[in-house]
Short mmCIF file of N, CA and C in Angstrom, two decimals:
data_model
loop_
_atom_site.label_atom_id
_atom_site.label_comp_id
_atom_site.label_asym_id
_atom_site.label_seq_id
_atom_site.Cartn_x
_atom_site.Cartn_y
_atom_site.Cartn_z
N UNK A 12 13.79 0.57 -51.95
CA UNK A 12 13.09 -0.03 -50.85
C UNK A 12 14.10 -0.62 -49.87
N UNK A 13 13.92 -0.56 -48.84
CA UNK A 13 14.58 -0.71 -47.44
C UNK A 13 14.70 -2.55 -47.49
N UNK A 14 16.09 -2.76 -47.42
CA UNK A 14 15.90 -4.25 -46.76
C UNK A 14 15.90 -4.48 -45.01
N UNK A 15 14.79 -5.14 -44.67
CA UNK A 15 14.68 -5.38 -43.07
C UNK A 15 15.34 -6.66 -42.53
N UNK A 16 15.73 -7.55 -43.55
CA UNK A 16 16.36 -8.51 -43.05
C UNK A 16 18.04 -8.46 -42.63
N UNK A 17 18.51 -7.80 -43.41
CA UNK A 17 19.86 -7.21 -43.26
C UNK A 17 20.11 -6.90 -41.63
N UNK A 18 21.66 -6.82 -41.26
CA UNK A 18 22.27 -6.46 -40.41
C UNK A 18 21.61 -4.59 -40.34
N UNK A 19 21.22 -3.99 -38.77
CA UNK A 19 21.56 -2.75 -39.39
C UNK A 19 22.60 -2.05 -39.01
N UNK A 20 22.95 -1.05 -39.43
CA UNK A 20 24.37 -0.11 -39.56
C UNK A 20 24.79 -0.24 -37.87
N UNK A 21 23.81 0.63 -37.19
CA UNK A 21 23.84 0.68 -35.38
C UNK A 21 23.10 -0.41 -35.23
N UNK A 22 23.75 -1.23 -34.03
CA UNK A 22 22.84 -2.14 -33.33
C UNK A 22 22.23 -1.55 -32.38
N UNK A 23 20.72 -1.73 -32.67
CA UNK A 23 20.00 -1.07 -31.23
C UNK A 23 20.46 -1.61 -30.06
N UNK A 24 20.15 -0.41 -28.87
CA UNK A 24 20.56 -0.59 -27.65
C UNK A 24 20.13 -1.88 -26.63
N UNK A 25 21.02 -2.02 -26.24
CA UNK A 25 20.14 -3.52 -25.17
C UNK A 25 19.64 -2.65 -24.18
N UNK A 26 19.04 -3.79 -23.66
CA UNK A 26 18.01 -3.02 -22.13
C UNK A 26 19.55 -2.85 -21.21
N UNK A 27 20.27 -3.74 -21.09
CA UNK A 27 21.45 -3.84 -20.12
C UNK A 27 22.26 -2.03 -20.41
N UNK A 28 22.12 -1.92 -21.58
CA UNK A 28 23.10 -1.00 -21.97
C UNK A 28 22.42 0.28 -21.18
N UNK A 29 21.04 0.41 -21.84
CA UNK A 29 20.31 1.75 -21.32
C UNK A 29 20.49 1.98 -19.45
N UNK A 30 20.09 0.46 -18.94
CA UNK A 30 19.92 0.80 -17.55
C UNK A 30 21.37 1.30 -16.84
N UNK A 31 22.92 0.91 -17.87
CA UNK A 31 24.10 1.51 -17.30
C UNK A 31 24.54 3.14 -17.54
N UNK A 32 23.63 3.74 -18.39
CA UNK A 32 23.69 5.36 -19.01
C UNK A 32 22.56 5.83 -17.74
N UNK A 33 23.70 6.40 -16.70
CA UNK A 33 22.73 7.53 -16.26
C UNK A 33 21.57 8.02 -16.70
N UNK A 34 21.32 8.48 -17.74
CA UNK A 34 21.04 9.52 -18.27
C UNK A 34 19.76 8.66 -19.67
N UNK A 35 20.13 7.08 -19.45
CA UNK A 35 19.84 6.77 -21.04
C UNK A 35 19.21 7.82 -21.99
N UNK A 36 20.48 8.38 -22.33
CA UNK A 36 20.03 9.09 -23.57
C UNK A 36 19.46 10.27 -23.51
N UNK A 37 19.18 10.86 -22.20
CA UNK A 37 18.62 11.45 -22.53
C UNK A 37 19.26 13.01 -22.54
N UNK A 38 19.39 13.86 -22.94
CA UNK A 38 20.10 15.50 -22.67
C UNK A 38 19.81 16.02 -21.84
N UNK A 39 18.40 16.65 -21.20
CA UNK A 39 18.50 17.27 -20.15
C UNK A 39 17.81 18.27 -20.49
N UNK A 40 17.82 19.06 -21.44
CA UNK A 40 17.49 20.11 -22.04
C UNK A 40 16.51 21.03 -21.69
N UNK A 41 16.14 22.30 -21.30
CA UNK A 41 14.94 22.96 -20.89
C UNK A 41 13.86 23.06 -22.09
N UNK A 42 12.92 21.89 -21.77
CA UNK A 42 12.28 21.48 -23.78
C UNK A 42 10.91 21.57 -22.64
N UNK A 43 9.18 21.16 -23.24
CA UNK A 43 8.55 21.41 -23.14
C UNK A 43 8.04 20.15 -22.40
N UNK A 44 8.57 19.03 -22.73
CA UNK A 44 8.82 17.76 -22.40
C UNK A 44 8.79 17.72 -21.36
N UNK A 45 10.41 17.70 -20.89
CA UNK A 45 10.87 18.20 -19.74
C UNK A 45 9.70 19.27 -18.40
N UNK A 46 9.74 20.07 -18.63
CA UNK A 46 9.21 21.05 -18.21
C UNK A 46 7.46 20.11 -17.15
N UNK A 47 6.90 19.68 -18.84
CA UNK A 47 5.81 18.96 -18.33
C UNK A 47 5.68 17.51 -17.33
N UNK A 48 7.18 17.31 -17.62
CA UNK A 48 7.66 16.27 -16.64
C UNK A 48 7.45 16.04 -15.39
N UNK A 49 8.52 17.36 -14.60
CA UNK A 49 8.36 18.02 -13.39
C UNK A 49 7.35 18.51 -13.22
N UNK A 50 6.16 19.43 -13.56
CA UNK A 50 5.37 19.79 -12.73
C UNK A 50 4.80 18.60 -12.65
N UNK A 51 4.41 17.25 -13.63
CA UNK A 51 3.64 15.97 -13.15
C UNK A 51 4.86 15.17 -11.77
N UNK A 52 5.78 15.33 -11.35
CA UNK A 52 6.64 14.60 -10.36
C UNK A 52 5.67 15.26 -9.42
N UNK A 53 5.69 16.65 -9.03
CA UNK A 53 5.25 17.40 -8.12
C UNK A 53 3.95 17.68 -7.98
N UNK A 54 2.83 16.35 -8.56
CA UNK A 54 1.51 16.28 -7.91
C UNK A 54 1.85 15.44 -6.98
N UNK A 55 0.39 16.17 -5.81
CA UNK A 55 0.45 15.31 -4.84
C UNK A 55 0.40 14.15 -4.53
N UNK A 56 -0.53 14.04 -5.33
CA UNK A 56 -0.65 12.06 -5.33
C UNK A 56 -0.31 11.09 -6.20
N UNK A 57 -0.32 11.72 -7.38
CA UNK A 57 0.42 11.08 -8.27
C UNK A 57 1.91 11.52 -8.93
N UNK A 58 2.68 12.44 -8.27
CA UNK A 58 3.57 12.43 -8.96
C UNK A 58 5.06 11.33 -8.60
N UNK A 59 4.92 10.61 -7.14
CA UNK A 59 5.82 9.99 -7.06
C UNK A 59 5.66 8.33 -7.67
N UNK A 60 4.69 8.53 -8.61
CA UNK A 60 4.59 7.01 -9.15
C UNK A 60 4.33 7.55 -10.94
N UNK A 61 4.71 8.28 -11.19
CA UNK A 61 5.13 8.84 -12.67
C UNK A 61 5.30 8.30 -13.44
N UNK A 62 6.60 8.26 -13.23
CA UNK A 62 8.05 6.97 -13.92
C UNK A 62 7.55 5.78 -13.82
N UNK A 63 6.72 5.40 -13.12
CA UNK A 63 6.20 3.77 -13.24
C UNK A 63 4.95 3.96 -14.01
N UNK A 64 4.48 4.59 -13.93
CA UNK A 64 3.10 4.57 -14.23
C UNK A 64 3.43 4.80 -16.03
N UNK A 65 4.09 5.54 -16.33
CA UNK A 65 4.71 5.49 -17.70
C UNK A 65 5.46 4.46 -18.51
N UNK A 66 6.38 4.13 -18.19
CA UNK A 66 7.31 3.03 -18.04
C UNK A 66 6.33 1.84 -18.24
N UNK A 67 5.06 1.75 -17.21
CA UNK A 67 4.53 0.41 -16.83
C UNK A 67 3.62 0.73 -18.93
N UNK A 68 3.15 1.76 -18.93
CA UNK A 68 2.22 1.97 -20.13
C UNK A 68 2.98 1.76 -21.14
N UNK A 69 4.01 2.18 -21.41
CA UNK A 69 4.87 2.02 -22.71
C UNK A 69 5.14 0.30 -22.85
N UNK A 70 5.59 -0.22 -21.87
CA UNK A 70 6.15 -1.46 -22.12
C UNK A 70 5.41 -2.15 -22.38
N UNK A 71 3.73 -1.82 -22.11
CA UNK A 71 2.76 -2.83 -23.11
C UNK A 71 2.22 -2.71 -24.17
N UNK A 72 2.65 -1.33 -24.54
CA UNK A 72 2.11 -0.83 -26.28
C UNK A 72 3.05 -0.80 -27.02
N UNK A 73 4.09 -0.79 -26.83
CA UNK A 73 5.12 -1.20 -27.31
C UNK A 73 5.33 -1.85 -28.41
N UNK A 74 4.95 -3.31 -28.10
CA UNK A 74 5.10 -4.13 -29.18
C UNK A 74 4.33 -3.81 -30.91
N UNK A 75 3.29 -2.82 -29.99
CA UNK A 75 1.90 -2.58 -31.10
C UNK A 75 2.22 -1.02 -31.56
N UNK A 76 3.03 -0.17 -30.79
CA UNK A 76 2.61 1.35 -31.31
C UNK A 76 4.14 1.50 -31.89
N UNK A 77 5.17 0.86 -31.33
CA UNK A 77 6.78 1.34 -32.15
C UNK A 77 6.74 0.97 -33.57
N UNK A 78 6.16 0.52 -34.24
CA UNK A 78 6.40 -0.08 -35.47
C UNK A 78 5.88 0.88 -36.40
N UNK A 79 4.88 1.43 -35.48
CA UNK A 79 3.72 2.60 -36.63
C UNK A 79 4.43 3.97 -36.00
N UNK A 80 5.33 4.25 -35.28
CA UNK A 80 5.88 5.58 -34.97
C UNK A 80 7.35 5.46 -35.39
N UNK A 81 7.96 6.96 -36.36
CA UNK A 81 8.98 6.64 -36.33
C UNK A 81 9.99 7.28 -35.49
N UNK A 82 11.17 7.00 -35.21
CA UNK A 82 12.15 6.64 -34.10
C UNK A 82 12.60 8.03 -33.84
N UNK A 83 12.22 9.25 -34.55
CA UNK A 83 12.32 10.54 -34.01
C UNK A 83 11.61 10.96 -32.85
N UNK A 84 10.53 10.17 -32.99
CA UNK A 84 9.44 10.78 -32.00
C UNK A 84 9.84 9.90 -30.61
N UNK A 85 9.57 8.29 -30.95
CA UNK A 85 9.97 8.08 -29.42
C UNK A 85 10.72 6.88 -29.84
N UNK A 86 11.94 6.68 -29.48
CA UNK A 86 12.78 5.82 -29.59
C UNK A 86 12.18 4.07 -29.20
N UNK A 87 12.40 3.18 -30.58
CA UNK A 87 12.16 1.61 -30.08
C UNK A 87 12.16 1.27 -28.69
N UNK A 88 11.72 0.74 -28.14
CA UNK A 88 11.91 -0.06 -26.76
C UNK A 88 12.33 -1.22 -27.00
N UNK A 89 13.35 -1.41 -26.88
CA UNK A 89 14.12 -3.03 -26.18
C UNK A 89 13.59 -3.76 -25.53
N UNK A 90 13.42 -5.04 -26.04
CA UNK A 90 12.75 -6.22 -25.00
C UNK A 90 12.11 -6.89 -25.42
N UNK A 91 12.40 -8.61 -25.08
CA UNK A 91 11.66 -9.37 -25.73
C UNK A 91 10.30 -10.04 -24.39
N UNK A 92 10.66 -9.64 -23.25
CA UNK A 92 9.83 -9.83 -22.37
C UNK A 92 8.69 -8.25 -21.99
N UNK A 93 7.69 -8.10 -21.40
CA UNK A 93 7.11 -7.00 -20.66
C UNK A 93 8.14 -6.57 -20.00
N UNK A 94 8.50 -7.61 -18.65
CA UNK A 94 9.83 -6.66 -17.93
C UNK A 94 10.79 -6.28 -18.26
N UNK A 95 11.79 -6.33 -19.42
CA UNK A 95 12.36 -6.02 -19.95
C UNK A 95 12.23 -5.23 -20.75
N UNK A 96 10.93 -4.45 -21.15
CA UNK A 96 10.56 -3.61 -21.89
C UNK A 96 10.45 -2.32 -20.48
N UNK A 97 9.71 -3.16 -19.63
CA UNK A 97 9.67 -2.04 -18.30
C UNK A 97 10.69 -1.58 -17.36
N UNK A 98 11.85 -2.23 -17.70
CA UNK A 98 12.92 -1.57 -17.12
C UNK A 98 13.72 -0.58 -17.69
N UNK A 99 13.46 -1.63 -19.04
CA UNK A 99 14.17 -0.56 -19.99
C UNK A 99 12.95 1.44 -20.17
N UNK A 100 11.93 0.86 -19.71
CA UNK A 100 11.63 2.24 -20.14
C UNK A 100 11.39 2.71 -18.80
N UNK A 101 11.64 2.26 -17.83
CA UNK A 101 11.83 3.20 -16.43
C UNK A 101 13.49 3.75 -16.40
N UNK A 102 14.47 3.10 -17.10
CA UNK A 102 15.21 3.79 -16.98
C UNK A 102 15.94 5.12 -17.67
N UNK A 103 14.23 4.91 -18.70
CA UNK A 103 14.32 6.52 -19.93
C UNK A 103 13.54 7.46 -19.12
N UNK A 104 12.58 6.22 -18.33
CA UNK A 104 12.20 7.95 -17.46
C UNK A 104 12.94 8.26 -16.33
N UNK A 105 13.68 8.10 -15.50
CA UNK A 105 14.62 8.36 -14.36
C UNK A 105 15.91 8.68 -15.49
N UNK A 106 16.15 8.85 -16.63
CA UNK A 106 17.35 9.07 -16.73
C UNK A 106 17.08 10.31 -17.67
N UNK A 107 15.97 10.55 -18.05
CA UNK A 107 15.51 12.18 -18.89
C UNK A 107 15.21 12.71 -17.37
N UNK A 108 14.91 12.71 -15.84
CA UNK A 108 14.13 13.05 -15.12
C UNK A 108 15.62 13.65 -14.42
N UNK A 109 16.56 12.68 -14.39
CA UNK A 109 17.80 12.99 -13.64
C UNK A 109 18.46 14.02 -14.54
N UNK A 110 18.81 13.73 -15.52
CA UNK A 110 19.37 14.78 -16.78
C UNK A 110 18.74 16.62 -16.29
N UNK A 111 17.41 16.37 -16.84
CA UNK A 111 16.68 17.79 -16.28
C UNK A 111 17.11 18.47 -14.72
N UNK A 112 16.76 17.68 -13.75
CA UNK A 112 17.32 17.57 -12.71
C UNK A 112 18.75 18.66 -12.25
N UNK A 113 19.81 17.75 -13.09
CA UNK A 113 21.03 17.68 -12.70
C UNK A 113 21.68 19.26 -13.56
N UNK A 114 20.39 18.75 -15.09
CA UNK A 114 20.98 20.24 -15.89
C UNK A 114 20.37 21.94 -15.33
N UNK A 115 19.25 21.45 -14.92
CA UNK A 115 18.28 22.64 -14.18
C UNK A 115 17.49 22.70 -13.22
N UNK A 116 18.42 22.79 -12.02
CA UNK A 116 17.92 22.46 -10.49
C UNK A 116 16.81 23.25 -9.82
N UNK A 117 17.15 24.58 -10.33
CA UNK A 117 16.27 25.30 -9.80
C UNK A 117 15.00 25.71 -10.28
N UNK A 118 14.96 25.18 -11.98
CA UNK A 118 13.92 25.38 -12.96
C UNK A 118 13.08 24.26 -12.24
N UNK A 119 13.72 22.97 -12.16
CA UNK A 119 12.79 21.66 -12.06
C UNK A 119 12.84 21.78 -10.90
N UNK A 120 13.28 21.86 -9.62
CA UNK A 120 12.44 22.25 -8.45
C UNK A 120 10.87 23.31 -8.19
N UNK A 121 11.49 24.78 -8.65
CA UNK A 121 10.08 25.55 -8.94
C UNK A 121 9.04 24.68 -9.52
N UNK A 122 8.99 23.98 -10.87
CA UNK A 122 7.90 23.47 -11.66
C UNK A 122 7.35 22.34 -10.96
N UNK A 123 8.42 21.57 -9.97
CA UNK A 123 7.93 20.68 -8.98
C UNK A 123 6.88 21.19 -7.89
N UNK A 124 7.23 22.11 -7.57
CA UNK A 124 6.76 22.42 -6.34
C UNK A 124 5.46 23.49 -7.01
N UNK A 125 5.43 24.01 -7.83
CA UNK A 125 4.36 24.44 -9.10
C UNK A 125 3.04 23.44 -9.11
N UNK A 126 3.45 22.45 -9.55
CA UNK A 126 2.59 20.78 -9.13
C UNK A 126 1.80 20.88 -8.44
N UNK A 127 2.81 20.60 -7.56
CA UNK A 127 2.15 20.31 -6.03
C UNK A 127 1.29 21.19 -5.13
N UNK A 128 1.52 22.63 -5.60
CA UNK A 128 0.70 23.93 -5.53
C UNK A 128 -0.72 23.68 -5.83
N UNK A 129 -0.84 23.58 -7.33
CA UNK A 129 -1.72 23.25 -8.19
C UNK A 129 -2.33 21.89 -8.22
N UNK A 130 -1.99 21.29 -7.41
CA UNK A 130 -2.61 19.72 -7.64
C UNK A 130 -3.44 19.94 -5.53
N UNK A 131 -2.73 20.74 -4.95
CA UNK A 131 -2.97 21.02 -3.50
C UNK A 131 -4.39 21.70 -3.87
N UNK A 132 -4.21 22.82 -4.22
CA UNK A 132 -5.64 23.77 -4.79
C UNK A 132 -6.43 22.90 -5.00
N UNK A 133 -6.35 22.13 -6.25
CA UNK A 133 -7.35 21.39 -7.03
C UNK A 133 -8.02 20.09 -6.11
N UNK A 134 -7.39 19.51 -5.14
CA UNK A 134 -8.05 18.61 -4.20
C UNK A 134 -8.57 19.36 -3.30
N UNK A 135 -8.62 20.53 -3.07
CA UNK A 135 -8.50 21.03 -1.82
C UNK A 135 -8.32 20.11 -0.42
N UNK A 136 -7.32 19.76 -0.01
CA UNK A 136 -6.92 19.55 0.46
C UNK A 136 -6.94 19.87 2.35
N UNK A 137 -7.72 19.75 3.00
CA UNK A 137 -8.09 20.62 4.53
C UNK A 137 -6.39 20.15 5.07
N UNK A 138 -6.39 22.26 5.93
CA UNK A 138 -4.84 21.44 6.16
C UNK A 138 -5.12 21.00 7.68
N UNK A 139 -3.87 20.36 8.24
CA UNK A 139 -3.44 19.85 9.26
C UNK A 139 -2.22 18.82 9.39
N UNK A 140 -2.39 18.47 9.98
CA UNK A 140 -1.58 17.18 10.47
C UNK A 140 -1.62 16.00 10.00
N UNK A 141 -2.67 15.70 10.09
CA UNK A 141 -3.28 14.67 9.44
C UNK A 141 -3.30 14.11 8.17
N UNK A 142 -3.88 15.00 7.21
CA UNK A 142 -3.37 15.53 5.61
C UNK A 142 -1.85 15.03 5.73
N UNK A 143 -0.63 15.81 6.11
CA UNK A 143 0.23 15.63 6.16
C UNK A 143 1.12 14.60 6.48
N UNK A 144 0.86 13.97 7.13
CA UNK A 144 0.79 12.12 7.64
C UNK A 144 0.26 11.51 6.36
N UNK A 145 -0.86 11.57 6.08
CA UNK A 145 -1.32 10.62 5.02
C UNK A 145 -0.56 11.08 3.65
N UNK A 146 -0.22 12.26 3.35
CA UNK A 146 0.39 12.60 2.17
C UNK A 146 1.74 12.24 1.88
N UNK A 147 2.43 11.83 3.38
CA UNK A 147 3.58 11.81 3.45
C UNK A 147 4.17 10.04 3.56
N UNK A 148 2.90 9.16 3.96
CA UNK A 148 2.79 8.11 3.70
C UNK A 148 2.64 7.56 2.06
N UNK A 149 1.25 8.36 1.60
CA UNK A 149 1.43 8.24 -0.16
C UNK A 149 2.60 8.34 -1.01
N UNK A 150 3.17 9.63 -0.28
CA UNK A 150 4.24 10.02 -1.21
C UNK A 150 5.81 8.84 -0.88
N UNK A 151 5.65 8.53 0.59
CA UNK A 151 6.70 7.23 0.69
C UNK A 151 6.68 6.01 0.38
N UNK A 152 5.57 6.09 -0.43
CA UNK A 152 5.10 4.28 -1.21
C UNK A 152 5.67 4.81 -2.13
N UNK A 153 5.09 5.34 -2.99
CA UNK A 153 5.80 5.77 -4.47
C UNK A 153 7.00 5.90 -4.31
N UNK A 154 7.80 6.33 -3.65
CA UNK A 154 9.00 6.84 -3.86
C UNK A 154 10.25 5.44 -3.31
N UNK A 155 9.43 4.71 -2.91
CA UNK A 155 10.11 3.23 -2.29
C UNK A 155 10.59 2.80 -3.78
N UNK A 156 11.80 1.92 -3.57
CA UNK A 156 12.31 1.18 -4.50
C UNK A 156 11.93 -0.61 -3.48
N UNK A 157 12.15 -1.52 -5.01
CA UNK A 157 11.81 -2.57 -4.84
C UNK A 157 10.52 -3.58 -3.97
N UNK A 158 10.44 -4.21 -3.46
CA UNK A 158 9.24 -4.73 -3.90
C UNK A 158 7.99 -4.06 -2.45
N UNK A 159 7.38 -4.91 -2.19
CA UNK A 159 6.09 -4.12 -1.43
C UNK A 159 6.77 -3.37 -0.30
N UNK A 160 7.36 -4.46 0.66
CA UNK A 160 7.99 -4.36 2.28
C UNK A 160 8.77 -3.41 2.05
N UNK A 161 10.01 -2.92 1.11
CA UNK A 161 10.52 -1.80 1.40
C UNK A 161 9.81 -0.45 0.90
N UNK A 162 8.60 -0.58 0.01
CA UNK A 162 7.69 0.58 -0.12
C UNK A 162 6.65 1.00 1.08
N UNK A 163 6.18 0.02 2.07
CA UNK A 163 5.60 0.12 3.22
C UNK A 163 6.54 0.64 4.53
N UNK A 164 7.59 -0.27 4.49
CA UNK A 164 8.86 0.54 5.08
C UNK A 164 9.38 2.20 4.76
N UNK A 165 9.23 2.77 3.36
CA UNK A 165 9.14 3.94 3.05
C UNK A 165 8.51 4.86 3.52
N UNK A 166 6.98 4.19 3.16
CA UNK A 166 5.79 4.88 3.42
C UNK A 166 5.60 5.46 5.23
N UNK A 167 5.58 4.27 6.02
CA UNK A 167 6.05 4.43 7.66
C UNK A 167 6.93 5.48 7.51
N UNK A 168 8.22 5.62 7.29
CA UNK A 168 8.85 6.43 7.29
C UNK A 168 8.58 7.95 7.12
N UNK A 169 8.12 8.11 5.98
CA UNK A 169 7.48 9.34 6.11
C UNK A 169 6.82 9.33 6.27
N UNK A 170 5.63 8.88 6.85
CA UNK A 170 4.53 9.56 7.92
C UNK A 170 5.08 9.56 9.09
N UNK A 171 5.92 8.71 9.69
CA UNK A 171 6.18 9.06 10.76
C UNK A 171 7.30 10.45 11.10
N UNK A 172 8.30 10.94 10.02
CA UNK A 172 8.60 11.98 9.77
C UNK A 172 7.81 13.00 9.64
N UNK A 173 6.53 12.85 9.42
CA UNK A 173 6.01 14.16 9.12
C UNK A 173 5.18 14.41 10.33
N UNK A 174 4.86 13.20 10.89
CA UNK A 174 4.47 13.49 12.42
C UNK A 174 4.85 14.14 13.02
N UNK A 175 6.34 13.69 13.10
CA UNK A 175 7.33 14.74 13.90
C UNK A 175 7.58 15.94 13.54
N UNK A 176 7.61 16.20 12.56
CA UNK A 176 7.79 17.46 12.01
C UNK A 176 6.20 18.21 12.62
N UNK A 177 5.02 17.80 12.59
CA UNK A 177 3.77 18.35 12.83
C UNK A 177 3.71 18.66 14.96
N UNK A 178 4.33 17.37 15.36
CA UNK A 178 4.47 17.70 16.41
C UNK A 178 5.59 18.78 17.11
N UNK A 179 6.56 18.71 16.55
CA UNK A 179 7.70 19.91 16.83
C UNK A 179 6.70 21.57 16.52
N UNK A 180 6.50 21.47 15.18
CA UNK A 180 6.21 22.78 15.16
C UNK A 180 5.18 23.03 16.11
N UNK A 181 4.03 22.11 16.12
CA UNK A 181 3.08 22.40 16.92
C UNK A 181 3.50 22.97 18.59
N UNK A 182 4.78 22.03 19.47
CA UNK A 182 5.09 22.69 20.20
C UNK A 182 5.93 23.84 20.59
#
């Protein structure tokens, strides 16, 4: 029988440690995982809030589902706070997301843009300009780092980019 009070052999990772690994941990690998990753980045509306939206779910079951899963399947989460559980697991998803990325550019682009195909169909979506403005606003909230003002600042941004882009071609 296992003693739990003991030192163990590896000290698990701190949250500090994971958020300095590129990559925390992750390989990169063309796995099924992966794969299902990217085409969810590359929905329209939800794929640029992914990584949070995951990240935000893990770090509150956490405390309740790591104990009954073992560490093959999904690695402990670090943290004695929520946010510290949520940083630490946003930076397993941006760092399996970058890995894939970086290992298979052109796989995880196609499956991105695969998504977004398939998530376009499925709303049907009426095209124009308009569509495109508002999609391009959605997609610049999500994709904002830190707190509201620079995600609204994002968001402006690309809609107003895609304006332009709608008005150029148009003329």
């Amino acid at each position: 029988m296992s003693d739990f009070n003991r030192t163990p052999v590896v000290p698990p990772r701190k949250v500090a440690e994971l958020r300095n690994d590129p990559y925390a941990g992750y390989s990169g690998d063309l796995s099924i995982d992966n794969a299902m990753r990217a085409i969810g980045r590359g929905v329209v509306f939800g794929g640029p809030y992914l990584d949070e939206l995951e990240a935000g779910t893990h770090a509150m079951v956490a405390p309740y589902i790591d104990p009954l899963l073992p560490d093959s399947w999904i690695p402990e989460l670090p943290g004695r706070t929520l946010g510290e559980r949520y940083d630490n697991a946003l930076a397993r998803q941006r760092g399996a997301d970058k890995a894939f990325d970086e290992q298979h550019p052109y796989i995880s682009e196609g499956l991105q843009r695969l998504g977004e195909e398939v998530s376009e169909r499925a709303l049907r979506l009426p095209p124009g300009m308009m569509t495109n403005i508002a999609r391009g606003a959605v997609e610049g909230f999500g994709a904002g780092e830190g707190g509201f003002r620079n995600r609204t600042e994002r968001a402006v941004h690309d809609a107003v980019e895609e304006a332009l882009k709608g008005f150029g071609m148009g003329g």
